[in-house]
PDB file of C-alpha atoms in Angstrom:
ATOM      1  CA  UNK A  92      -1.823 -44.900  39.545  1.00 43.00           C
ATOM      2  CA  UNK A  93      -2.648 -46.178  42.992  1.00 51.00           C
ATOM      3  CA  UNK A  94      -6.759 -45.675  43.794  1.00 58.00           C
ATOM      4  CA  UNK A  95      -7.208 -42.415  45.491  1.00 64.00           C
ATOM      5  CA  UNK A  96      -7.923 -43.281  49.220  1.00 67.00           C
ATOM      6  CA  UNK A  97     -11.863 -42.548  50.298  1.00 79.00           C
ATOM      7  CA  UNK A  98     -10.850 -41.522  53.802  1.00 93.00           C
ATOM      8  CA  UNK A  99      -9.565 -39.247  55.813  1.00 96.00           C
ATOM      9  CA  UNK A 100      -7.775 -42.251  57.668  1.00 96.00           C
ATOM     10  CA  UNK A 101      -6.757 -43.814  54.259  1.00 93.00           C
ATOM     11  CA  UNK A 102      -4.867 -41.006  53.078  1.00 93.00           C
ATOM     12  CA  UNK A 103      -3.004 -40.622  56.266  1.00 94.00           C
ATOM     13  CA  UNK A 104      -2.719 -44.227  57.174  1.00 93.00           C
ATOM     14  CA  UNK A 105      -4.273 -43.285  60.702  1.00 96.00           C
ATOM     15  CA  UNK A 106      -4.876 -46.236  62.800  1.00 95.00           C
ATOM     16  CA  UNK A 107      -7.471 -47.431  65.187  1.00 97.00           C
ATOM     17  CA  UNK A 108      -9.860 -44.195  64.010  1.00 98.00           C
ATOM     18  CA  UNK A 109     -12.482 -43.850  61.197  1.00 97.00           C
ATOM     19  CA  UNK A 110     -13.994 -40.226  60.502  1.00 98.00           C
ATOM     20  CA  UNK A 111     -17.437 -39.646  59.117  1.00 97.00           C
ATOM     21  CA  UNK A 112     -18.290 -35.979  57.808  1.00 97.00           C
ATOM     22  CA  UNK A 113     -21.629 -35.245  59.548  1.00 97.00           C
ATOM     23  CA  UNK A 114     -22.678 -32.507  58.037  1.00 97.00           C
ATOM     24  CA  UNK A 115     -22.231 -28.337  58.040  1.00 97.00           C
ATOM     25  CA  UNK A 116     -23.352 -25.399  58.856  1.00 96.00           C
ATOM     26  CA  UNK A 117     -23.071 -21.820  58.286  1.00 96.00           C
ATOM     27  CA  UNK A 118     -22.482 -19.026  61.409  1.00 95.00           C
ATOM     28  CA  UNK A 119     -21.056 -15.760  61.706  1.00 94.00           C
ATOM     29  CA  UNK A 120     -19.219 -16.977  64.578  1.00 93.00           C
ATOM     30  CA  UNK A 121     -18.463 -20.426  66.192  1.00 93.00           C
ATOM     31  CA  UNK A 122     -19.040 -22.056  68.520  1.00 88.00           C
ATOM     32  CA  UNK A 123     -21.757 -19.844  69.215  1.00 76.00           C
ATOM     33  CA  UNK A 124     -22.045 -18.271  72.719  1.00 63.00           C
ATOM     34  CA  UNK A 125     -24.243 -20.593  74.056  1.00 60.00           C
ATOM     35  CA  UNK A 126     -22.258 -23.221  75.037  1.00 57.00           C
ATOM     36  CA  UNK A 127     -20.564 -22.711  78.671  1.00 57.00           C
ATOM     37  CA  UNK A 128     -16.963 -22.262  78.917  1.00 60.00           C
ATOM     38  CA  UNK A 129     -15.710 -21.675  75.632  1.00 58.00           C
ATOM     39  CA  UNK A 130     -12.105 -21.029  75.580  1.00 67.00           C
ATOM     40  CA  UNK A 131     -11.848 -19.483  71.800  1.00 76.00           C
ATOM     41  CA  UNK A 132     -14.532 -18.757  69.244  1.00 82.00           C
ATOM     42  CA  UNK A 133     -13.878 -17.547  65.747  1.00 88.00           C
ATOM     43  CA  UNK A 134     -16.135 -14.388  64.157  1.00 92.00           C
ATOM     44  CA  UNK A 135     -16.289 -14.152  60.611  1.00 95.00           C
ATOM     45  CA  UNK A 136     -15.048 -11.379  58.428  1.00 94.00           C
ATOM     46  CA  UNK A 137     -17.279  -8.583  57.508  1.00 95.00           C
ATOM     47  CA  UNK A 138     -19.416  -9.824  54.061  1.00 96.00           C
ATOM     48  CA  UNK A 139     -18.447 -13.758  55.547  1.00 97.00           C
ATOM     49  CA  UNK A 140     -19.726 -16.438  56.602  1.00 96.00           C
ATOM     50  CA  UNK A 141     -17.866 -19.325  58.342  1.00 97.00           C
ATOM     51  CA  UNK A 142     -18.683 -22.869  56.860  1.00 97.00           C
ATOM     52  CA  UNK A 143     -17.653 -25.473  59.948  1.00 97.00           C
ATOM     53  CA  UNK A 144     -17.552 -28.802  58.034  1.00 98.00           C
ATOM     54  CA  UNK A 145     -18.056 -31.678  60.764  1.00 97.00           C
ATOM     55  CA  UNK A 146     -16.711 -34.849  61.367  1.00 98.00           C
ATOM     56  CA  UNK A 147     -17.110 -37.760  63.640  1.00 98.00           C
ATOM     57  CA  UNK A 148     -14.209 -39.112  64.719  1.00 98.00           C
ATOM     58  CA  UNK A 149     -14.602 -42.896  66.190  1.00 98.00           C
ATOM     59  CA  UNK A 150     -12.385 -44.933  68.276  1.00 98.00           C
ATOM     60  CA  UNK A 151     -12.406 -48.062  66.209  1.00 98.00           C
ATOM     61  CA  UNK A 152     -10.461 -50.174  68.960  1.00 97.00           C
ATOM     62  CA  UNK A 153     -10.210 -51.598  71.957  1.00 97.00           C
ATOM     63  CA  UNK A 154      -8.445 -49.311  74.204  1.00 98.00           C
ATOM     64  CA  UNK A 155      -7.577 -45.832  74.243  1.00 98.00           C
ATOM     65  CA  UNK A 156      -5.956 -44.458  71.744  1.00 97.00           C
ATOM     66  CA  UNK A 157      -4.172 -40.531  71.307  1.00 98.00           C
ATOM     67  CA  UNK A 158      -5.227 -39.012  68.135  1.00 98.00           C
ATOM     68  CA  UNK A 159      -2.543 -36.729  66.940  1.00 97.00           C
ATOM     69  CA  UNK A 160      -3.567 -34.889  63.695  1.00 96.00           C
ATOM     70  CA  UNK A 161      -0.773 -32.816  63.777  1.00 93.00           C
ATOM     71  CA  UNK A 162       2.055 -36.063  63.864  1.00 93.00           C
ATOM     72  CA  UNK A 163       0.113 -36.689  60.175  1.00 92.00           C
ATOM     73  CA  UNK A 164       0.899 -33.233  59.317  1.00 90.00           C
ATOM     74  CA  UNK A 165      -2.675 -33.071  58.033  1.00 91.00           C
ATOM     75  CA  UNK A 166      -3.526 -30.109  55.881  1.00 94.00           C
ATOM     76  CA  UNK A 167      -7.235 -29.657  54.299  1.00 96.00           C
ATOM     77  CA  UNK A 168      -8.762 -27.413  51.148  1.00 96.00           C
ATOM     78  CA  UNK A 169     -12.352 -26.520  51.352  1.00 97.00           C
ATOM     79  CA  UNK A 170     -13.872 -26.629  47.823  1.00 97.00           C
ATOM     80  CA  UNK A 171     -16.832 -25.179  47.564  1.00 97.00           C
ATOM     81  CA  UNK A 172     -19.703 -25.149  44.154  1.00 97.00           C
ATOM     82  CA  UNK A 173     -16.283 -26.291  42.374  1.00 94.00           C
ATOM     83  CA  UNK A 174     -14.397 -23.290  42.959  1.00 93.00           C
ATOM     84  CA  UNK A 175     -10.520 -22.582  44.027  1.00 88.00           C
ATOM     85  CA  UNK A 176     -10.062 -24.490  47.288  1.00 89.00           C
ATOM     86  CA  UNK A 177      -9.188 -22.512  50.028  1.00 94.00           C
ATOM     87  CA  UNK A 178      -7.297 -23.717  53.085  1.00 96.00           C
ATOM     88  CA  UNK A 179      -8.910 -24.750  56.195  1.00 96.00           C
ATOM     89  CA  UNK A 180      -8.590 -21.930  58.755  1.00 95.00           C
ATOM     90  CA  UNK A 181      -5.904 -22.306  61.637  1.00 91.00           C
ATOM     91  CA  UNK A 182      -8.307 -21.992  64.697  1.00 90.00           C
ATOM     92  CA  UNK A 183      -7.517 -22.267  68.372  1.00 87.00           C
ATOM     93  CA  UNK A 184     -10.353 -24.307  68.678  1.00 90.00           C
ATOM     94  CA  UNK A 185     -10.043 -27.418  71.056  1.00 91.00           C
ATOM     95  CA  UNK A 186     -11.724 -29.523  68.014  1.00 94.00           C
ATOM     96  CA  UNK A 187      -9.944 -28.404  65.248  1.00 96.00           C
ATOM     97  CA  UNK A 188      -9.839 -31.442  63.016  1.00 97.00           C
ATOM     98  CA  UNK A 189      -6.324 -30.155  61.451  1.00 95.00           C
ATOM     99  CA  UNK A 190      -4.466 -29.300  64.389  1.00 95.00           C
ATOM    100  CA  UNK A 191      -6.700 -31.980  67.076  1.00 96.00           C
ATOM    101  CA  UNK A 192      -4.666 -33.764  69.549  1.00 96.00           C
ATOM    102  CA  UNK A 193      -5.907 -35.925  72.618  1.00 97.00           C
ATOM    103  CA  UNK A 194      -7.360 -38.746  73.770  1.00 98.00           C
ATOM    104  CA  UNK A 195     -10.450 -40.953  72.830  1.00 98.00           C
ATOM    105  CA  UNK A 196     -11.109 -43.767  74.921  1.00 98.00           C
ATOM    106  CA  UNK A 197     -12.036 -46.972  73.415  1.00 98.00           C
ATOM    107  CA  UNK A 198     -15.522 -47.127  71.476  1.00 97.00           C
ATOM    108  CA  UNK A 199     -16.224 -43.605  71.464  1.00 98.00           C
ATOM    109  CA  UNK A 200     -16.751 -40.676  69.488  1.00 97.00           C
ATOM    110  CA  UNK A 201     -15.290 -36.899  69.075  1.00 97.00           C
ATOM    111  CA  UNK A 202     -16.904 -34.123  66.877  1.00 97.00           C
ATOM    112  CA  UNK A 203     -14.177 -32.453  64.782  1.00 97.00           C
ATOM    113  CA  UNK A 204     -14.305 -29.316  62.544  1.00 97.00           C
ATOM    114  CA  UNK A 205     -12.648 -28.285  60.071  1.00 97.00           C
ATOM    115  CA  UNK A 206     -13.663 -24.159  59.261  1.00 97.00           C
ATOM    116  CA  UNK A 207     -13.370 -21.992  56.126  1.00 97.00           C
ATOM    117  CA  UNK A 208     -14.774 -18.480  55.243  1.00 96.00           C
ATOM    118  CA  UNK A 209     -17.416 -18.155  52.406  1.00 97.00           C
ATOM    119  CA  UNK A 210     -19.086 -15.169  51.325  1.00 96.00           C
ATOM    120  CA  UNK A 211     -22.146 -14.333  52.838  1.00 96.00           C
ATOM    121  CA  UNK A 212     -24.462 -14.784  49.629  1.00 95.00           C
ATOM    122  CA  UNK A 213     -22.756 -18.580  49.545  1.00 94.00           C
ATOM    123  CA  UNK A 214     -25.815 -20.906  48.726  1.00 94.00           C
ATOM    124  CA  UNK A 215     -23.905 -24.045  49.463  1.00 96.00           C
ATOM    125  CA  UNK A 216     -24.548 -26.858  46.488  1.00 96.00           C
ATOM    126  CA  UNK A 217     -21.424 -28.916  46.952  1.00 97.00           C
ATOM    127  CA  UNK A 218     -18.273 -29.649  48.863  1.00 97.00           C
ATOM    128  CA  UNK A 219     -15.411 -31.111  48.335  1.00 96.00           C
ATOM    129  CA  UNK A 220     -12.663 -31.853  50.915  1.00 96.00           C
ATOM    130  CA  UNK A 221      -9.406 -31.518  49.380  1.00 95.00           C
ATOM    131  CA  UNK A 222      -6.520 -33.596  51.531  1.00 95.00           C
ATOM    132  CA  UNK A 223      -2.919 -32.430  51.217  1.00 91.00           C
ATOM    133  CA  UNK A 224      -0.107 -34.380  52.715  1.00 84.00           C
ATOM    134  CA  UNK A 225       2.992 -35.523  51.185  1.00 78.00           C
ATOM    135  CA  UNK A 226       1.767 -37.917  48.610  1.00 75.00           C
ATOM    136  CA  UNK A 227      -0.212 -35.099  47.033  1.00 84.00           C
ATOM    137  CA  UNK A 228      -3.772 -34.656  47.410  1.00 89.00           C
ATOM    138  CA  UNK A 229      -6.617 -36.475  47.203  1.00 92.00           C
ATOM    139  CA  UNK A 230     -10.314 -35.002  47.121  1.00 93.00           C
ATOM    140  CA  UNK A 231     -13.225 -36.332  48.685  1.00 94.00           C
ATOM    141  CA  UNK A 232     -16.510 -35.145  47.906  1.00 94.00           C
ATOM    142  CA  UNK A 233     -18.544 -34.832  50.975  1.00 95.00           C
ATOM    143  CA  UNK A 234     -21.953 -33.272  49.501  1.00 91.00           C
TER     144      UNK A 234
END
């Protein structure tokens, strides 16, 4: 068996970008209302929380470069405490890491998300990051 890629850009042979989970955090909502001209926001369901895994997502090269998530037909599962995946949420979010499309100029940096519901009571111990595509899937643990 081939070594299961690491990466995000591995898996999908993605070119010219790395991405770098950065960490989560739970929200009944995101983005949350403070932030000025928000187009969509997501609310969770009653007895939910959302989880909004992040990722950087660096322009590794020297000129600027479209990043087209959707042209990788990129599909995530959100593992969390070893249970069932479920999928990543379709959002309308501008930053959705699954559906993400624009682009990032030479040497710099986007923050992606990628969004699941978890129940409320969810103390969050690990997380894996299940990627789907048509090779199968490969998981990457990101806590």
């Amino acid at each position: 068996d081939a070594a299961a890629p690491s990466t995000i850009e591995e898996y999908y042979d993605i070119q010219d970008f790395t991405f770098q989970y950065s960490g989560y955090e739970l929200a009944q909502s995101y983005p949350s209302g403070e932030e000025g001209g928000i187009f969509f926001s997501m609310d969770a369901t009653e007895g939910m929380q959302l989880l909004v895994l992040k990722f950087t997502v660096s322009n590794t090269s020297s000129a600027d470069q479209t990043l087209d998530m959707l042209e990788h037909d990129a599909k995530f599962r959100i593992s969390v405490n070893g249970e069932t995946g479920e999928n990543a949420l379709s959002t309308m979010l501008l930053n959705d890491l699954q559906a993400y499309k624009d682009v990032i100029p030479a040497g710099s940096s986007v923050e992606l998300v990628s969004i699941v519901e978890v129940p409320q009571s969810t103390a969050i111990e690990t997380i894996d990051f299940v990627l789907r595509g048509a090779e199968g899937s490969a998981v990457i643990n990101l806590q």
